[in-house]
PDB file of C-alpha atoms in Angstrom:
ATOM      1  CA  MET J 159     -35.247-183.313 -52.079  1.00  0.00           C
ATOM      2  CA  SER J 160     -38.319-183.576 -49.848  1.00  0.00           C
ATOM      3  CA  GLY J 161     -41.206-181.113 -50.058  1.00  0.00           C
ATOM      4  CA  SER J 162     -40.391-179.554 -46.682  1.00  0.00           C
ATOM      5  CA  VAL J 163     -36.730-179.066 -47.623  1.00  0.00           C
ATOM      6  CA  GLN J 164     -37.753-177.507 -50.934  1.00  0.00           C
ATOM      7  CA  ARG J 165     -40.086-175.092 -49.163  1.00  0.00           C
ATOM      8  CA  THR J 166     -37.374-174.194 -46.646  1.00  0.00           C
ATOM      9  CA  TRP J 167     -34.868-173.602 -49.447  1.00  0.00           C
ATOM     10  CA  LYS J 168     -37.378-171.495 -51.376  1.00  0.00           C
ATOM     11  CA  LYS J 169     -38.102-169.319 -48.332  1.00  0.00           C
ATOM     12  CA  ALA J 170     -34.367-168.897 -47.670  1.00  0.00           C
ATOM     13  CA  LYS J 171     -33.805-167.907 -51.291  1.00  0.00           C
ATOM     14  CA  GLU J 172     -36.626-165.358 -51.142  1.00  0.00           C
ATOM     15  CA  LYS J 173     -35.230-163.892 -47.946  1.00  0.00           C
ATOM     16  CA  MET J 174     -31.772-163.605 -49.538  1.00  0.00           C
ATOM     17  CA  VAL J 175     -33.286-161.848 -52.588  1.00  0.00           C
ATOM     18  CA  TRP J 176     -35.131-159.510 -50.237  1.00  0.00           C
ATOM     19  CA  ARG J 177     -31.979-158.657 -48.293  1.00  0.00           C
ATOM     20  CA  TRP J 178     -30.157-157.773 -51.514  1.00  0.00           C
ATOM     21  CA  ALA J 179     -33.135-155.710 -52.660  1.00  0.00           C
ATOM     22  CA  VAL J 180     -33.141-153.772 -49.364  1.00  0.00           C
ATOM     23  CA  LEU J 181     -29.364-153.242 -49.611  1.00  0.00           C
ATOM     24  CA  TRP J 182     -29.509-151.904 -53.155  1.00  0.00           C
ATOM     25  CA  SER J 183     -32.525-149.739 -52.326  1.00  0.00           C
ATOM     26  CA  ALA J 184     -30.588-148.224 -49.420  1.00  0.00           C
ATOM     27  CA  ILE J 185     -27.537-147.581 -51.624  1.00  0.00           C
ATOM     28  CA  ALA J 186     -29.716-145.937 -54.271  1.00  0.00           C
ATOM     29  CA  ALA J 187     -31.491-143.777 -51.677  1.00  0.00           C
ATOM     30  CA  ILE J 188     -28.181-142.614 -50.170  1.00  0.00           C
ATOM     31  CA  ALA J 189     -26.751-141.785 -53.604  1.00  0.00           C
ATOM     32  CA  LEU J 190     -29.873-139.852 -54.565  1.00  0.00           C
ATOM     33  CA  ALA J 191     -29.912-137.953 -51.275  1.00  0.00           C
ATOM     34  CA  LEU J 192     -26.276-136.941 -51.761  1.00  0.00           C
ATOM     35  CA  LEU J 193     -26.982-135.826 -55.305  1.00  0.00           C
ATOM     36  CA  ALA J 194     -29.921-133.717 -54.204  1.00  0.00           C
ATOM     37  CA  SER J 195     -28.318-131.993 -51.234  1.00  0.00           C
ATOM     38  CA  THR J 196     -27.403-128.351 -50.911  1.00  0.00           C
ATOM     39  CA  ARG J 197     -24.754-128.874 -53.560  1.00  0.00           C
ATOM     40  CA  VAL J 198     -27.535-128.756 -56.134  1.00  0.00           C
ATOM     41  CA  ALA J 199     -27.734-125.053 -55.437  1.00  0.00           C
ATOM     42  CA  ASN J 200     -23.954-124.753 -55.620  1.00  0.00           C
ATOM     43  CA  ARG J 201     -23.850-126.571 -58.959  1.00  0.00           C
ATOM     44  CA  LEU J 202     -26.428-124.139 -60.293  1.00  0.00           C
ATOM     45  CA  SER J 203     -23.833-121.453 -59.677  1.00  0.00           C
ATOM     46  CA  GLN J 204     -21.115-123.230 -61.675  1.00  0.00           C
ATOM     47  CA  GLN J 205     -23.036-125.228 -64.280  1.00  0.00           C
ATOM     48  CA  SER J 206     -21.838-123.331 -67.358  1.00  0.00           C
ATOM     49  CA  GLY J 207     -18.882-121.336 -68.581  1.00  0.00           C
ATOM     50  CA  VAL J 208     -21.237-118.439 -69.247  1.00  0.00           C
ATOM     51  CA  GLY J 209     -22.330-118.564 -65.619  1.00  0.00           C
ATOM     52  CA  ARG J 210     -18.767-118.631 -64.332  1.00  0.00           C
ATOM     53  CA  ALA J 211     -17.835-115.701 -66.517  1.00  0.00           C
ATOM     54  CA  MET J 212     -20.851-113.814 -65.262  1.00  0.00           C
ATOM     55  CA  ASP J 213     -19.773-114.421 -61.660  1.00  0.00           C
ATOM     56  CA  SER J 214     -16.158-113.413 -62.296  1.00  0.00           C
ATOM     57  CA  HIS J 215     -16.864-110.179 -64.152  1.00  0.00           C
ATOM     58  CA  SER J 216     -20.019-109.028 -62.440  1.00  0.00           C
ATOM     59  CA  GLN J 217     -20.387-106.087 -60.112  1.00  0.00           C
ATOM     60  CA  TYR J 218     -20.002-108.396 -57.127  1.00  0.00           C
ATOM     61  CA  GLY J 219     -16.307-108.013 -56.497  1.00  0.00           C
ATOM     62  CA  ASN J 220     -14.352-109.114 -59.617  1.00  0.00           C
ATOM     63  CA  GLY J 221     -14.086-112.731 -58.538  1.00  0.00           C
ATOM     64  CA  ARG J 222     -14.852-112.418 -54.835  1.00  0.00           C
ATOM     65  CA  CYS J 223     -18.063-114.386 -55.376  1.00  0.00           C
ATOM     66  CA  THR J 224     -16.601-117.241 -57.429  1.00  0.00           C
ATOM     67  CA  ASN J 225     -15.568-119.752 -54.729  1.00  0.00           C
ATOM     68  CA  HIS J 226     -18.592-122.042 -54.940  1.00  0.00           C
ATOM     69  CA  ASP J 227     -17.119-125.274 -53.631  1.00  0.00           C
ATOM     70  CA  SER J 228     -17.311-124.640 -49.908  1.00  0.00           C
ATOM     71  CA  PRO J 229     -20.473-123.066 -48.474  1.00  0.00           C
ATOM     72  CA  SER J 230     -18.650-122.748 -45.137  1.00  0.00           C
ATOM     73  CA  LEU J 231     -16.435-120.019 -46.632  1.00  0.00           C
ATOM     74  CA  TYR J 232     -18.113-116.738 -45.848  1.00  0.00           C
ATOM     75  CA  LEU J 233     -18.295-114.592 -48.947  1.00  0.00           C
ATOM     76  CA  PRO J 234     -19.274-110.915 -48.918  1.00  0.00           C
ATOM     77  CA  SER J 235     -22.969-110.512 -48.190  1.00  0.00           C
ATOM     78  CA  GLU J 236     -23.586-109.001 -51.617  1.00  0.00           C
ATOM     79  CA  CYS J 237     -22.625-112.362 -53.175  1.00  0.00           C
ATOM     80  CA  TYR J 238     -25.686-114.155 -51.828  1.00  0.00           C
ATOM     81  CA  ALA J 239     -29.142-114.138 -53.353  1.00  0.00           C
ATOM     82  CA  ASP J 240     -31.995-112.174 -51.849  1.00  0.00           C
ATOM     83  CA  PRO J 241     -34.450-114.802 -50.484  1.00  0.00           C
ATOM     84  CA  ALA J 242     -37.247-112.850 -52.189  1.00  0.00           C
ATOM     85  CA  SER J 243     -35.638-113.254 -55.637  1.00  0.00           C
ATOM     86  CA  TYR J 244     -36.219-116.201 -57.987  1.00  0.00           C
ATOM     87  CA  VAL J 245     -34.228-118.991 -59.619  1.00  0.00           C
ATOM     88  CA  THR J 246     -35.212-119.938 -63.167  1.00  0.00           C
ATOM     89  CA  LEU J 247     -34.404-123.626 -63.546  1.00  0.00           C
ATOM     90  CA  THR J 248     -34.995-126.111 -66.368  1.00  0.00           C
ATOM     91  CA  VAL J 249     -35.134-129.768 -65.327  1.00  0.00           C
ATOM     92  CA  ASP J 250     -35.377-132.156 -68.284  1.00  0.00           C
ATOM     93  CA  ALA J 251     -37.134-129.586 -70.484  1.00  0.00           C
ATOM     94  CA  MET J 252     -39.560-128.626 -67.684  1.00  0.00           C
ATOM     95  CA  ARG J 253     -39.103-125.004 -66.608  1.00  0.00           C
ATOM     96  CA  PHE J 254     -39.593-123.790 -63.035  1.00  0.00           C
ATOM     97  CA  ARG J 255     -39.371-120.376 -61.385  1.00  0.00           C
ATOM     98  CA  ILE J 256     -38.546-121.091 -57.747  1.00  0.00           C
ATOM     99  CA  PRO J 257     -38.177-118.576 -54.888  1.00  0.00           C
ATOM    100  CA  ALA J 258     -34.507-118.392 -53.920  1.00  0.00           C
ATOM    101  CA  ALA J 259     -35.427-118.908 -50.254  1.00  0.00           C
ATOM    102  CA  TYR J 260     -36.026-122.619 -50.956  1.00  0.00           C
ATOM    103  CA  PHE J 261     -32.333-123.068 -51.826  1.00  0.00           C
ATOM    104  CA  GLY J 262     -31.089-121.884 -48.424  1.00  0.00           C
ATOM    105  CA  PRO J 263     -28.846-118.987 -47.377  1.00  0.00           C
ATOM    106  CA  HIS J 264     -25.783-119.820 -49.516  1.00  0.00           C
ATOM    107  CA  LEU J 265     -27.245-119.459 -52.994  1.00  0.00           C
ATOM    108  CA  LEU J 266     -25.154-117.074 -55.081  1.00  0.00           C
ATOM    109  CA  LYS J 267     -26.859-113.971 -56.405  1.00  0.00           C
ATOM    110  CA  ALA J 268     -25.641-114.615 -59.954  1.00  0.00           C
ATOM    111  CA  THR J 269     -27.743-117.800 -60.014  1.00  0.00           C
ATOM    112  CA  THR J 270     -30.887-115.688 -59.899  1.00  0.00           C
ATOM    113  CA  GLU J 271     -29.762-113.601 -62.866  1.00  0.00           C
ATOM    114  CA  ARG J 272     -29.464-116.304 -65.520  1.00  0.00           C
ATOM    115  CA  GLU J 273     -31.120-119.437 -66.862  1.00  0.00           C
ATOM    116  CA  ASN J 274     -30.054-122.608 -65.015  1.00  0.00           C
ATOM    117  CA  ILE J 275     -30.170-126.276 -66.046  1.00  0.00           C
ATOM    118  CA  ALA J 276     -30.005-129.266 -63.676  1.00  0.00           C
ATOM    119  CA  PRO J 277     -31.026-132.977 -63.729  1.00  0.00           C
ATOM    120  CA  LEU J 278     -33.239-132.455 -60.670  1.00  0.00           C
ATOM    121  CA  THR J 279     -33.900-130.032 -57.860  1.00  0.00           C
ATOM    122  CA  ALA J 280     -34.248-130.423 -54.095  1.00  0.00           C
ATOM    123  CA  PHE J 281     -35.707-128.291 -51.321  1.00  0.00           C
ATOM    124  CA  PRO J 282     -37.087-128.369 -47.754  1.00  0.00           C
ATOM    125  CA  PHE J 283     -40.429-126.913 -46.777  1.00  0.00           C
ATOM    126  CA  TRP J 284     -42.490-126.508 -43.646  1.00  0.00           C
ATOM    127  CA  MET J 285     -45.793-128.189 -43.079  1.00  0.00           C
ATOM    128  CA  PRO J 286     -48.587-127.331 -43.045  1.00  0.00           C
ATOM    129  CA  ASP J 287     -48.191-124.128 -45.101  1.00  0.00           C
ATOM    130  CA  GLY J 288     -45.273-124.895 -47.456  1.00  0.00           C
ATOM    131  CA  ARG J 289     -42.987-122.114 -46.232  1.00  0.00           C
ATOM    132  CA  PRO J 290     -39.253-122.553 -47.007  1.00  0.00           C
ATOM    133  CA  SER J 291     -36.729-123.360 -44.324  1.00  0.00           C
ATOM    134  CA  LEU J 292     -34.192-120.539 -44.222  1.00  0.00           C
ATOM    135  CA  ARG J 293     -31.547-122.763 -42.657  1.00  0.00           C
ATOM    136  CA  ASP J 294     -28.631-124.367 -44.503  1.00  0.00           C
ATOM    137  CA  MET J 295     -29.993-127.470 -46.248  1.00  0.00           C
ATOM    138  CA  GLU J 296     -26.711-129.331 -45.768  1.00  0.00           C
ATOM    139  CA  ALA J 297     -26.803-128.701 -42.019  1.00  0.00           C
ATOM    140  CA  LEU J 298     -30.531-129.396 -41.679  1.00  0.00           C
ATOM    141  CA  THR J 299     -30.474-132.897 -40.183  1.00  0.00           C
ATOM    142  CA  ILE J 300     -33.365-135.099 -39.150  1.00  0.00           C
ATOM    143  CA  THR J 301     -32.863-133.986 -35.542  1.00  0.00           C
ATOM    144  CA  GLU J 302     -33.834-130.426 -36.525  1.00  0.00           C
ATOM    145  CA  TRP J 303     -37.035-131.115 -38.422  1.00  0.00           C
ATOM    146  CA  ARG J 304     -39.048-130.210 -35.346  1.00  0.00           C
ATOM    147  CA  LYS J 305     -36.960-127.219 -34.248  1.00  0.00           C
ATOM    148  CA  PRO J 306     -38.307-123.713 -34.962  1.00  0.00           C
ATOM    149  CA  GLU J 307     -36.526-121.299 -37.257  1.00  0.00           C
ATOM    150  CA  GLU J 308     -34.656-118.422 -35.648  1.00  0.00           C
ATOM    151  CA  GLY J 309     -37.133-115.963 -34.139  1.00  0.00           C
ATOM    152  CA  TRP J 310     -40.090-118.349 -34.348  1.00  0.00           C
ATOM    153  CA  PRO J 311     -42.348-119.127 -31.392  1.00  0.00           C
ATOM    154  CA  PRO J 312     -42.545-122.741 -30.162  1.00  0.00           C
ATOM    155  CA  LEU J 313     -43.862-125.063 -32.859  1.00  0.00           C
ATOM    156  CA  ARG J 314     -47.389-126.406 -33.005  1.00  0.00           C
ATOM    157  CA  ASP J 315     -47.875-130.159 -33.259  1.00  0.00           C
ATOM    158  CA  ASP J 316     -48.570-129.935 -36.996  1.00  0.00           C
ATOM    159  CA  GLN J 317     -45.392-127.979 -37.831  1.00  0.00           C
ATOM    160  CA  HIS J 318     -42.431-129.942 -39.169  1.00  0.00           C
ATOM    161  CA  VAL J 319     -39.950-129.912 -42.054  1.00  0.00           C
ATOM    162  CA  VAL J 320     -40.367-132.117 -45.119  1.00  0.00           C
ATOM    163  CA  MET J 321     -37.321-132.723 -47.305  1.00  0.00           C
ATOM    164  CA  VAL J 322     -37.882-133.110 -51.027  1.00  0.00           C
ATOM    165  CA  ARG J 323     -34.683-134.981 -51.841  1.00  0.00           C
ATOM    166  CA  SER J 324     -35.394-134.783 -55.545  1.00  0.00           C
ATOM    167  CA  LEU J 325     -38.027-133.420 -57.905  1.00  0.00           C
ATOM    168  CA  ARG J 326     -37.849-134.304 -61.579  1.00  0.00           C
ATOM    169  CA  PRO J 327     -40.123-135.090 -64.513  1.00  0.00           C
ATOM    170  CA  LEU J 328     -41.225-138.687 -65.112  1.00  0.00           C
ATOM    171  CA  ARG J 329     -42.758-139.197 -68.524  1.00  0.00           C
ATOM    172  CA  PRO J 330     -44.172-142.342 -70.187  1.00  0.00           C
ATOM    173  CA  GLY J 331     -41.489-144.274 -72.009  1.00  0.00           C
ATOM    174  CA  ASP J 332     -38.483-142.491 -70.495  1.00  0.00           C
ATOM    175  CA  GLY J 333     -37.218-145.706 -68.885  1.00  0.00           C
ATOM    176  CA  ASN J 334     -37.899-144.743 -65.280  1.00  0.00           C
ATOM    177  CA  LEU J 335     -40.338-146.626 -63.081  1.00  0.00           C
ATOM    178  CA  THR J 336     -43.360-145.320 -61.209  1.00  0.00           C
ATOM    179  CA  PRO J 337     -43.861-146.271 -57.535  1.00  0.00           C
ATOM    180  CA  TYR J 338     -46.493-148.815 -58.602  1.00  0.00           C
ATOM    181  CA  GLU J 339     -44.126-150.431 -61.117  1.00  0.00           C
ATOM    182  CA  THR J 340     -41.324-150.768 -58.551  1.00  0.00           C
ATOM    183  CA  LEU J 341     -43.757-152.315 -56.060  1.00  0.00           C
ATOM    184  CA  LYS J 342     -45.012-154.739 -58.706  1.00  0.00           C
ATOM    185  CA  GLN J 343     -41.458-155.807 -59.550  1.00  0.00           C
ATOM    186  CA  MET J 344     -40.596-156.314 -55.894  1.00  0.00           C
ATOM    187  CA  ARG J 345     -43.696-158.416 -55.211  1.00  0.00           C
ATOM    188  CA  ALA J 346     -42.940-160.582 -58.254  1.00  0.00           C
ATOM    189  CA  GLN J 347     -39.762-161.807 -56.511  1.00  0.00           C
ATOM    190  CA  PHE J 348     -41.777-163.707 -53.908  1.00  0.00           C
ATOM    191  CA  SER J 349     -43.969-166.777 -54.257  1.00  0.00           C
ATOM    192  CA  ASP J 350     -46.515-165.355 -51.829  1.00  0.00           C
ATOM    193  CA  GLY J 351     -46.540-161.986 -53.612  1.00  0.00           C
ATOM    194  CA  TRP J 352     -45.100-160.233 -50.522  1.00  0.00           C
ATOM    195  CA  PRO J 353     -48.539-160.126 -48.912  1.00  0.00           C
ATOM    196  CA  ARG J 354     -49.886-156.930 -47.414  1.00  0.00           C
ATOM    197  CA  GLN J 355     -50.138-156.972 -43.634  1.00  0.00           C
ATOM    198  CA  GLU J 356     -53.033-154.572 -43.351  1.00  0.00           C
ATOM    199  CA  ASP J 357     -54.330-151.264 -44.651  1.00  0.00           C
ATOM    200  CA  GLU J 358     -53.373-148.105 -42.757  1.00  0.00           C
ATOM    201  CA  PHE J 359     -53.740-144.398 -43.533  1.00  0.00           C
ATOM    202  CA  GLY J 360     -55.577-145.340 -46.727  1.00  0.00           C
ATOM    203  CA  LEU J 361     -52.564-147.270 -48.072  1.00  0.00           C
ATOM    204  CA  ALA J 362     -51.547-150.913 -48.305  1.00  0.00           C
ATOM    205  CA  LYS J 363     -49.025-151.726 -45.575  1.00  0.00           C
ATOM    206  CA  PHE J 364     -46.253-154.317 -45.881  1.00  0.00           C
ATOM    207  CA  LYS J 365     -43.762-155.514 -43.282  1.00  0.00           C
ATOM    208  CA  HIS J 366     -40.165-155.957 -44.406  1.00  0.00           C
ATOM    209  CA  LEU J 367     -39.122-159.606 -44.280  1.00  0.00           C
ATOM    210  CA  ALA J 368     -35.502-158.805 -43.445  1.00  0.00           C
ATOM    211  CA  ALA J 369     -36.218-155.822 -41.164  1.00  0.00           C
ATOM    212  CA  PRO J 370     -39.549-156.368 -39.372  1.00  0.00           C
ATOM    213  CA  GLU J 371     -39.258-153.050 -37.535  1.00  0.00           C
ATOM    214  CA  ASN J 372     -39.589-151.255 -40.890  1.00  0.00           C
ATOM    215  CA  PHE J 373     -42.802-150.847 -42.853  1.00  0.00           C
ATOM    216  CA  GLU J 374     -43.644-150.127 -46.468  1.00  0.00           C
ATOM    217  CA  TYR J 375     -46.740-148.141 -47.447  1.00  0.00           C
ATOM    218  CA  ALA J 376     -47.997-147.972 -51.013  1.00  0.00           C
ATOM    219  CA  THR J 377     -50.915-147.254 -53.270  1.00  0.00           C
ATOM    220  CA  PHE J 378     -51.994-150.586 -54.710  1.00  0.00           C
ATOM    221  CA  ASP J 379     -52.958-149.575 -58.228  1.00  0.00           C
ATOM    222  CA  ASP J 380     -51.549-147.829 -61.274  1.00  0.00           C
ATOM    223  CA  GLY J 381     -53.482-144.621 -60.638  1.00  0.00           C
ATOM    224  CA  ASP J 382     -52.880-140.961 -61.400  1.00  0.00           C
ATOM    225  CA  GLN J 383     -51.265-140.396 -57.994  1.00  0.00           C
ATOM    226  CA  GLN J 384     -49.009-143.080 -56.540  1.00  0.00           C
ATOM    227  CA  VAL J 385     -46.862-143.384 -53.436  1.00  0.00           C
ATOM    228  CA  ARG J 386     -44.406-145.934 -52.160  1.00  0.00           C
ATOM    229  CA  ILE J 387     -42.914-144.920 -48.826  1.00  0.00           C
ATOM    230  CA  THR J 388     -40.745-146.883 -46.382  1.00  0.00           C
ATOM    231  CA  CYS J 389     -40.602-145.974 -42.686  1.00  0.00           C
ATOM    232  CA  TYR J 390     -37.308-146.831 -40.966  1.00  0.00           C
ATOM    233  CA  ARG J 391     -36.294-147.104 -37.342  1.00  0.00           C
ATOM    234  CA  ARG J 392     -33.033-145.122 -37.323  1.00  0.00           C
ATOM    235  CA  ILE J 393     -31.429-146.650 -34.249  1.00  0.00           C
ATOM    236  CA  LYS J 394     -28.144-144.779 -34.726  1.00  0.00           C
ATOM    237  CA  PHE J 395     -29.824-141.381 -34.773  1.00  0.00           C
ATOM    238  CA  PRO J 396     -30.298-139.488 -31.490  1.00  0.00           C
ATOM    239  CA  HIS J 397     -33.526-140.305 -29.648  1.00  0.00           C
ATOM    240  CA  GLY J 398     -34.115-143.362 -31.879  1.00  0.00           C
ATOM    241  CA  LEU J 399     -35.779-141.230 -34.534  1.00  0.00           C
ATOM    242  CA  PHE J 400     -38.137-142.924 -36.945  1.00  0.00           C
ATOM    243  CA  ASP J 401     -38.455-141.418 -40.405  1.00  0.00           C
ATOM    244  CA  CYS J 402     -40.143-142.197 -43.702  1.00  0.00           C
ATOM    245  CA  GLN J 403     -38.709-141.813 -47.185  1.00  0.00           C
ATOM    246  CA  GLY J 404     -40.039-142.750 -50.586  1.00  0.00           C
ATOM    247  CA  PHE J 405     -41.576-141.657 -53.838  1.00  0.00           C
ATOM    248  CA  PHE J 406     -44.693-139.778 -54.851  1.00  0.00           C
ATOM    249  CA  TYR J 407     -45.742-139.632 -58.501  1.00  0.00           C
ATOM    250  CA  SER J 408     -48.379-137.431 -60.119  1.00  0.00           C
ATOM    251  CA  ARG J 409     -49.161-138.768 -63.578  1.00  0.00           C
ATOM    252  CA  PRO J 410     -51.130-135.698 -64.825  1.00  0.00           C
ATOM    253  CA  ASP J 411     -48.212-133.447 -63.838  1.00  0.00           C
ATOM    254  CA  GLU J 412     -45.512-135.921 -64.973  1.00  0.00           C
ATOM    255  CA  LEU J 413     -43.611-135.237 -61.729  1.00  0.00           C
ATOM    256  CA  LEU J 414     -41.772-137.650 -59.428  1.00  0.00           C
ATOM    257  CA  PHE J 415     -40.849-136.576 -55.879  1.00  0.00           C
ATOM    258  CA  ASN J 416     -38.450-138.304 -53.490  1.00  0.00           C
ATOM    259  CA  ILE J 417     -39.693-137.113 -50.092  1.00  0.00           C
ATOM    260  CA  GLN J 418     -38.586-137.641 -46.499  1.00  0.00           C
ATOM    261  CA  PHE J 419     -40.311-136.738 -43.231  1.00  0.00           C
ATOM    262  CA  LEU J 420     -40.660-137.889 -39.624  1.00  0.00           C
ATOM    263  CA  ALA J 421     -42.701-141.069 -39.189  1.00  0.00           C
ATOM    264  CA  ASP J 422     -45.007-139.376 -36.676  1.00  0.00           C
ATOM    265  CA  TYR J 423     -46.530-137.668 -39.711  1.00  0.00           C
ATOM    266  CA  MET J 424     -47.050-140.729 -41.918  1.00  0.00           C
ATOM    267  CA  LYS J 425     -50.745-140.349 -41.131  1.00  0.00           C
ATOM    268  CA  ASP J 426     -50.576-136.983 -42.938  1.00  0.00           C
ATOM    269  CA  TRP J 427     -48.904-138.367 -46.081  1.00  0.00           C
ATOM    270  CA  ARG J 428     -51.663-137.061 -48.340  1.00  0.00           C
ATOM    271  CA  ALA J 429     -51.406-133.502 -46.973  1.00  0.00           C
ATOM    272  CA  ILE J 430     -47.599-133.680 -47.335  1.00  0.00           C
ATOM    273  CA  THR J 431     -47.692-134.859 -50.952  1.00  0.00           C
ATOM    274  CA  ASP J 432     -50.462-132.374 -51.765  1.00  0.00           C
ATOM    275  CA  GLN J 433     -48.337-129.512 -50.420  1.00  0.00           C
ATOM    276  CA  ALA J 434     -45.240-130.643 -52.343  1.00  0.00           C
ATOM    277  CA  LEU J 435     -47.299-130.881 -55.528  1.00  0.00           C
ATOM    278  CA  LYS J 436     -48.894-127.480 -54.882  1.00  0.00           C
ATOM    279  CA  LEU J 437     -45.451-125.861 -54.693  1.00  0.00           C
ATOM    280  CA  ALA J 438     -44.177-127.612 -57.826  1.00  0.00           C
ATOM    281  CA  ARG J 439     -47.289-126.689 -59.813  1.00  0.00           C
ATOM    282  CA  ALA J 440     -46.997-123.030 -58.812  1.00  0.00           C
ATOM    283  CA  TRP J 441     -43.299-122.917 -59.744  1.00  0.00           C
ATOM    284  CA  LYS J 442     -43.930-124.664 -63.060  1.00  0.00           C
ATOM    285  CA  ALA J 443     -46.765-122.270 -63.920  1.00  0.00           C
ATOM    286  CA  ALA J 444     -44.537-119.298 -63.030  1.00  0.00           C
ATOM    287  CA  GLY J 445     -41.764-120.709 -65.222  1.00  0.00           C
ATOM    288  CA  GLU J 446     -44.105-121.075 -68.180  1.00  0.00           C
ATOM    289  CA  ILE J 447     -45.396-117.506 -67.787  1.00  0.00           C
ATOM    290  CA  LYS J 448     -41.843-116.146 -67.531  1.00  0.00           C
ATOM    291  CA  GLN J 449     -40.936-117.965 -70.749  1.00  0.00           C
ATOM    292  CA  GLN J 450     -43.720-116.336 -72.784  1.00  0.00           C
TER     293      GLN J 450
END
């Protein structure tokens, strides 16, 4: 086999590996997004027999508040949590005390009255101040991330919704990979190391080989705070929306976020990740105080 044929074959093989990597990454992202949807809040309401018994025999209607499977079924208003109340939630031995407003309008009141356990949590918040979105998380699509809440004035340019698709602990040795480690593994698949195109927004920028309209942004070292975010051109979405989704890891806090936001705000990635981390730190501190 001649040198030119070998090089052509090698490039074709790398491109095929890349296409499979993109496919599996997309499948994983979809699965994780489904797992971390509004149904996280619903599962909190049914996660233990003790919880179900509490719902069935509480003061809230002798079973009227126990149909958790369909948020579209309108239960009596007394079944739902006060947005000003709190959910106590343990995620992999890390305890949080989270305002109920971040779980949307269909969180059951009983969830705020007991200890809850879940593999992760998910929530939307508004930039730049971290306020919760009071809309239904399941109905909050990408087309609404720049629409004001009911009763709000028109939005400023810096106001938009960020979706935290998952928040969970990531500790050394637990078998999960940091954003830097996943980037390192991906680059190892290519003879040219999947070269960076340029630096932008203080991050290394890579163009996808199989989808040149998409871009990958990442921190390029194994530091205390790491990001790896992909920005996609969502042609099937209305208005050709362009959004970014990926992972942010804070080593000192041992927290891994899967975040999603509109690509117009990629330039503000640091403010977005700082705000997400600020919320998580406050909720973790509140959970630790409550436990004492």
